[in-house]
PDB file of C-alpha atoms in Angstrom:
ATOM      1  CA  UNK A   1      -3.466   1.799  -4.134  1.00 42.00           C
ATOM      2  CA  UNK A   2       0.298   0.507  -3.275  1.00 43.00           C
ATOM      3  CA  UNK A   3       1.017   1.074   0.471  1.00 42.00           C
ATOM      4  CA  UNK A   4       4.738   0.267   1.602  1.00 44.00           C
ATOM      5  CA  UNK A   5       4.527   0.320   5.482  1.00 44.00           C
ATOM      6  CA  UNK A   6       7.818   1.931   7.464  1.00 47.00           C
ATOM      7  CA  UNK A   7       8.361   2.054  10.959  1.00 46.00           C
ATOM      8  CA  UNK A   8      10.195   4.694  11.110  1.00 47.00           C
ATOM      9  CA  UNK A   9       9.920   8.548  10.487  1.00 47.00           C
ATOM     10  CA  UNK A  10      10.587  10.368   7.275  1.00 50.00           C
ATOM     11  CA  UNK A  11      12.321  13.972   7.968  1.00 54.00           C
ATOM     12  CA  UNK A  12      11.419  15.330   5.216  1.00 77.00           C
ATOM     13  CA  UNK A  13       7.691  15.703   6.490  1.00 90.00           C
ATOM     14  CA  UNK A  14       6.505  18.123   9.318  1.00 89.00           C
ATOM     15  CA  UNK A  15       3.921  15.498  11.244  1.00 95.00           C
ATOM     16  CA  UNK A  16       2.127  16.454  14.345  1.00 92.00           C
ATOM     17  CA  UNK A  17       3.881  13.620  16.452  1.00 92.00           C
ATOM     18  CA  UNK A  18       7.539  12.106  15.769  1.00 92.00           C
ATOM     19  CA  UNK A  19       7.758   8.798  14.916  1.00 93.00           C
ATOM     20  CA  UNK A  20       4.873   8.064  12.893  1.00 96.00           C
ATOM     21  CA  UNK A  21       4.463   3.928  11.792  1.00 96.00           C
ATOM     22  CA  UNK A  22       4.111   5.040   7.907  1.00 97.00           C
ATOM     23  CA  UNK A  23       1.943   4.138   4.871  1.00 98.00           C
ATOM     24  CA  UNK A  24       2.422   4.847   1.375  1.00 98.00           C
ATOM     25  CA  UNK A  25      -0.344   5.910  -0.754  1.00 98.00           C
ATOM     26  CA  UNK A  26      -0.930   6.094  -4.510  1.00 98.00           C
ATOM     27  CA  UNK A  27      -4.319   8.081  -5.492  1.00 98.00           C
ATOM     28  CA  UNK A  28      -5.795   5.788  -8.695  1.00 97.00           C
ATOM     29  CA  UNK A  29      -8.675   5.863 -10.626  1.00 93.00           C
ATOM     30  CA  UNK A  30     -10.641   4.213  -8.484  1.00 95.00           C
ATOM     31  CA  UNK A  31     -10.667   6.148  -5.531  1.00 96.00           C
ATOM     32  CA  UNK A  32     -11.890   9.067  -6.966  1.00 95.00           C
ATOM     33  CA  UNK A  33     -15.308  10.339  -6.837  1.00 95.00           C
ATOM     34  CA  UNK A  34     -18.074  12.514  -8.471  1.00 96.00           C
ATOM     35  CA  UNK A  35     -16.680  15.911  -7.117  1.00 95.00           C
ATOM     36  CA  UNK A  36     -12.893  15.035  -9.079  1.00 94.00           C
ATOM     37  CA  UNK A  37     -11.272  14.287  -5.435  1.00 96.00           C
ATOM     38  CA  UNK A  38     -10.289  11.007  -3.411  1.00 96.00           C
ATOM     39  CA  UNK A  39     -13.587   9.839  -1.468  1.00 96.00           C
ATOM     40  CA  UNK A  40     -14.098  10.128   1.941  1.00 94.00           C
ATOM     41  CA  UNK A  41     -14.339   6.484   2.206  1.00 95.00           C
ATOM     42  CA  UNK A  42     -10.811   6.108   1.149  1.00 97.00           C
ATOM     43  CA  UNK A  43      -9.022   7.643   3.745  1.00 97.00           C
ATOM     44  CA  UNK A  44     -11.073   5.988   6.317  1.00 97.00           C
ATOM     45  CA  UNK A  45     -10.159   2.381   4.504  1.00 97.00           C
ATOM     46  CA  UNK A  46      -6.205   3.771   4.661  1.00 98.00           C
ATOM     47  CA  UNK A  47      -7.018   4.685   8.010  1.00 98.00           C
ATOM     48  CA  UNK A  48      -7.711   1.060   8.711  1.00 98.00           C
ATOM     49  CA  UNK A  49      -4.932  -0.626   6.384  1.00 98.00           C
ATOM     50  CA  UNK A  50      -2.486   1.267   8.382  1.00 98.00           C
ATOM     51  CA  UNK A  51      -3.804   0.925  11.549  1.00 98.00           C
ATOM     52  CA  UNK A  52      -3.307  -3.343  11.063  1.00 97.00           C
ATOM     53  CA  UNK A  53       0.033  -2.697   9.638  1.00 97.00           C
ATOM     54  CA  UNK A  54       1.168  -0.913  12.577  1.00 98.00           C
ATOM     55  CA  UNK A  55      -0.659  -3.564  14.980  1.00 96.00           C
ATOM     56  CA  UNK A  56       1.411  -6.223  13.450  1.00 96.00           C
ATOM     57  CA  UNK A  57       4.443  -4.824  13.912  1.00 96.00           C
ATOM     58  CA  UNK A  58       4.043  -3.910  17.222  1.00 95.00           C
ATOM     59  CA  UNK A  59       3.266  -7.479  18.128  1.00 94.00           C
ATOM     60  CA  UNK A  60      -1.003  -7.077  18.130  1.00 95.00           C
ATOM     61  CA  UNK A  61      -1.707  -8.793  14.874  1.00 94.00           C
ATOM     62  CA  UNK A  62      -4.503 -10.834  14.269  1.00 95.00           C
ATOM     63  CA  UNK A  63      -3.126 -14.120  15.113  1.00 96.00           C
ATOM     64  CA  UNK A  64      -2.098 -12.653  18.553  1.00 96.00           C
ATOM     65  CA  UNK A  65      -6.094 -11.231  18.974  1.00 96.00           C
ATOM     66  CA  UNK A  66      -7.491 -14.411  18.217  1.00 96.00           C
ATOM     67  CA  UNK A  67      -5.127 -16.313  20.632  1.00 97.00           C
ATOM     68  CA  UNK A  68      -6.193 -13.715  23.319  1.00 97.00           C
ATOM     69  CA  UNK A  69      -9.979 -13.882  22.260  1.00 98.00           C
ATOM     70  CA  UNK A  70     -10.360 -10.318  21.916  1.00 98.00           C
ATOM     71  CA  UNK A  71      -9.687  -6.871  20.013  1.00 98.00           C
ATOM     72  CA  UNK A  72      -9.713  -3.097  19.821  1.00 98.00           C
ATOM     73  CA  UNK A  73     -12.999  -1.930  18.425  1.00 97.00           C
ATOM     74  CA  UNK A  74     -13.293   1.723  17.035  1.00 98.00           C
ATOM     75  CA  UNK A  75     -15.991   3.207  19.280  1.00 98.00           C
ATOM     76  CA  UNK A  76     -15.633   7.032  18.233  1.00 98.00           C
ATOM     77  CA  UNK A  77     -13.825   8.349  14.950  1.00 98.00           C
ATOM     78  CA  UNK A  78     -13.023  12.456  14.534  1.00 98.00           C
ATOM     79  CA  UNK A  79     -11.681  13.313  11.155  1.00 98.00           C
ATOM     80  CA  UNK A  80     -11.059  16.493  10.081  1.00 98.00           C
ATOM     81  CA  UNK A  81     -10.549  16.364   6.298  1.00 97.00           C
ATOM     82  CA  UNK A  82      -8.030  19.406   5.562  1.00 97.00           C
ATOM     83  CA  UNK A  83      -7.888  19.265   1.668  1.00 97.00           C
ATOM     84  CA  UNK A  84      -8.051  17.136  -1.108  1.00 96.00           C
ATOM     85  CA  UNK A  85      -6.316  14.200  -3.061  1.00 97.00           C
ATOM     86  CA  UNK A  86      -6.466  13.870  -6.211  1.00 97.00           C
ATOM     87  CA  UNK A  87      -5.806  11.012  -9.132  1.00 97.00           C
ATOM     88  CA  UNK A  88      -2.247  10.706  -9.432  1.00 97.00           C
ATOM     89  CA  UNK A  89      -1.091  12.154  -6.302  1.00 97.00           C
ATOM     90  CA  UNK A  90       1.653  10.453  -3.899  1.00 98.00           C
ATOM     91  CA  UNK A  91       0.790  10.451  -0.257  1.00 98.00           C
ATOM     92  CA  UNK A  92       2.607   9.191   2.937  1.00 98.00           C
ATOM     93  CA  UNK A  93       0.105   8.386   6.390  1.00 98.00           C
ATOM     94  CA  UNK A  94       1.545   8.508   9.994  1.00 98.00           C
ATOM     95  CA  UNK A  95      -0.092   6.729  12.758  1.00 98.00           C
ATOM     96  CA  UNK A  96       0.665   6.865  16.476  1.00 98.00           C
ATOM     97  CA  UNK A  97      -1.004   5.137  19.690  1.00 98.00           C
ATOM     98  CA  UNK A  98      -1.312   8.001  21.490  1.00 97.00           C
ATOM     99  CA  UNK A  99      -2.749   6.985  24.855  1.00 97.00           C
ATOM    100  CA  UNK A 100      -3.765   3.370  26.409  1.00 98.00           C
ATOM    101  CA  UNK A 101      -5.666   3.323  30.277  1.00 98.00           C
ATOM    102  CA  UNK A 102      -4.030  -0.299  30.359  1.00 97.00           C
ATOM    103  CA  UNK A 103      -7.248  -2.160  30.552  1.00 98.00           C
ATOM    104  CA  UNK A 104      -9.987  -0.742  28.154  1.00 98.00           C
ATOM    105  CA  UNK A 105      -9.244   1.795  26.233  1.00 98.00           C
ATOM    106  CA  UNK A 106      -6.715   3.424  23.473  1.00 98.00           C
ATOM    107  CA  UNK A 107      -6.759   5.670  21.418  1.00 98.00           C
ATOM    108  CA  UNK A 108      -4.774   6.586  17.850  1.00 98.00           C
ATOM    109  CA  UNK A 109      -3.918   9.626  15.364  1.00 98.00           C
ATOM    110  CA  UNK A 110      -3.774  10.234  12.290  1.00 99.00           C
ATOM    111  CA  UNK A 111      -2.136  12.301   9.952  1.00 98.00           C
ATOM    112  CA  UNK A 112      -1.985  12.387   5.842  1.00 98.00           C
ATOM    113  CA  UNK A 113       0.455  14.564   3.354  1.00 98.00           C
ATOM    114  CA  UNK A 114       0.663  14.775   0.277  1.00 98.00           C
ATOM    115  CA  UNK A 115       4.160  14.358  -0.742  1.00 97.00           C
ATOM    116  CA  UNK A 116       4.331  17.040  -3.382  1.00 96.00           C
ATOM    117  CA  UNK A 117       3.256  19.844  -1.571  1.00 95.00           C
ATOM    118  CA  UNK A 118       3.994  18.651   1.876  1.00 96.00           C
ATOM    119  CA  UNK A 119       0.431  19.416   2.218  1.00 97.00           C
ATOM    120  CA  UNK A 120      -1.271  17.786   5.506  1.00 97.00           C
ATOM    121  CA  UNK A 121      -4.655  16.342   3.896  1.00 98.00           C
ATOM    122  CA  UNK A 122      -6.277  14.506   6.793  1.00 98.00           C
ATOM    123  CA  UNK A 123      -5.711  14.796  10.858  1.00 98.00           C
ATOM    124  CA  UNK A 124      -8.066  11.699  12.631  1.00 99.00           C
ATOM    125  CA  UNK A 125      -8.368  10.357  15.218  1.00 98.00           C
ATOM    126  CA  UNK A 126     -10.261   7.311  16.780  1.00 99.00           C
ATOM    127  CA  UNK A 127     -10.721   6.104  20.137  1.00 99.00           C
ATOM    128  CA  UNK A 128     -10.925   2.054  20.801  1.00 98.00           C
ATOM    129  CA  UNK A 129     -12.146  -0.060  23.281  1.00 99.00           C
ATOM    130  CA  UNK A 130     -10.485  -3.790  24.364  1.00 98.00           C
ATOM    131  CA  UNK A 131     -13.798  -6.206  23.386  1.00 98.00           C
ATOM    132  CA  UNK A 132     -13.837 -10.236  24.277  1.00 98.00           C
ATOM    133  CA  UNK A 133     -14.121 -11.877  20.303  1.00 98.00           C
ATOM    134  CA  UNK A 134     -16.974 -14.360  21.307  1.00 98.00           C
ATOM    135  CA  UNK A 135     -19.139 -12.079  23.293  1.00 97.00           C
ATOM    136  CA  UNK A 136     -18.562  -8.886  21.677  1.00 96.00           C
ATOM    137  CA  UNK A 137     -18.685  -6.895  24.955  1.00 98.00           C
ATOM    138  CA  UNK A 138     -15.842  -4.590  26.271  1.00 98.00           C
ATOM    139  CA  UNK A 139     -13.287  -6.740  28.175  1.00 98.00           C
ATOM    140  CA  UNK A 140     -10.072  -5.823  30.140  1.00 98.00           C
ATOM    141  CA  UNK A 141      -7.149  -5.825  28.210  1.00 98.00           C
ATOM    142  CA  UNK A 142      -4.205  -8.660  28.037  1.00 98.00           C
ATOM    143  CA  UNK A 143      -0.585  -7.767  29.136  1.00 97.00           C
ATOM    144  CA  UNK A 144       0.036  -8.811  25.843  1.00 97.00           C
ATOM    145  CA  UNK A 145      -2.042  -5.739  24.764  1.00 97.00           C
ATOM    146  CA  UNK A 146      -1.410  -3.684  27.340  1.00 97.00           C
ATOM    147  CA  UNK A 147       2.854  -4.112  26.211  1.00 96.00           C
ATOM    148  CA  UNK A 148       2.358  -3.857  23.101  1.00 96.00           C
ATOM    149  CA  UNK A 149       0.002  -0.208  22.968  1.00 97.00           C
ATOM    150  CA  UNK A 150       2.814   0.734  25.842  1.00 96.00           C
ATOM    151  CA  UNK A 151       6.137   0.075  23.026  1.00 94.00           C
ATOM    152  CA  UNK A 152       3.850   2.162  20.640  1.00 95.00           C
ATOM    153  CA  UNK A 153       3.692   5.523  22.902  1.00 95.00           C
ATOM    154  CA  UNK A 154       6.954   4.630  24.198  1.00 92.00           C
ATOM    155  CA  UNK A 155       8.099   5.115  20.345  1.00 88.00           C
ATOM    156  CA  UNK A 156       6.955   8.622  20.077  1.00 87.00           C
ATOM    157  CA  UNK A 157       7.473   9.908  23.056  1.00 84.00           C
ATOM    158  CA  UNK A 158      10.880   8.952  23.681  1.00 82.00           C
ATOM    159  CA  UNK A 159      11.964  10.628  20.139  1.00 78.00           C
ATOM    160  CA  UNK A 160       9.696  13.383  21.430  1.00 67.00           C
ATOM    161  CA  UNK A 161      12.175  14.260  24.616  1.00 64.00           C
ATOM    162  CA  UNK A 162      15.320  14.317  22.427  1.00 59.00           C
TER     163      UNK A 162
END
């Protein structure tokens, strides 16, 4: 798989949200499976590639978690798998933050096309909680999180009023 991250829509694409932090995706041999299509466990490792990408540039990489001595944990994942990928196909992934409390919890979306078509693939989404690294328990959040989730939404929502 190549990914090429962008911060910054594409117009070509109709996503669910404006403003999407986007992924490029190549479907190769490897990802497919038995049934001829792009396994389930694919999308949920793009789901994940992206999701650090978009952390990093938002100023929430991993250097910046281990500093503050905690993370976002997944805690609940909804994916509602729309139609196939196959070998050979060119896809693009958007991701948003979509909502932060601003001390335990976020939550992000998901959405994947298939650039010949236009075709929307995959819509996810997964809710997170703020965890301390050493004790693995839920912990409030740092400003530095708490910024950083808000510059997300503010992306996408401020396109969204235009």
């Amino acid at each position: 798989m190549s990914s090429d991250p962008k911060n910054h829509s594409n117009p070509t694409f109709a996503w669910e949200r404006p403003a999407p932090f986007l992924m490029n995706v190549q479907v190769d041999a490897q990802h497919i499976d038995r049934l001829g299509h792009a396994n389930n466990t694919c999308y949920v490792q793009w789901m994940q590639e992206i999701s650090w990408q978009h952390v990093e540039t938002i100023g929430m990489g991993w250097a910046i978690q281990e500093q503050e001595g905690c993370a976002m944990a997944i805690v609940r994942t909804e994916i509602d798998y729309i139609a196939s990928a196959y070998r050979g196909d060119a896809l693009i992934m958007g991701t948003w933050i979509t909502d932060s409390d601003a001390r335990l919890r976020s939550s992000r979306a998901f959405e994947l096309i298939r650039k010949s078509d236009r075709k929307t693939l995959l819509r996810a989404q997964c809710q997170y909680v703020c965890i301390d690294l050493k004790k693995g328990r839920p912990t409030k959040m740092p400003q530095s999180f708490i910024e950083a989730h808000q510059r997300a939404i503010d992306t996408w929502r401020n396109v969204s009023q235009l």
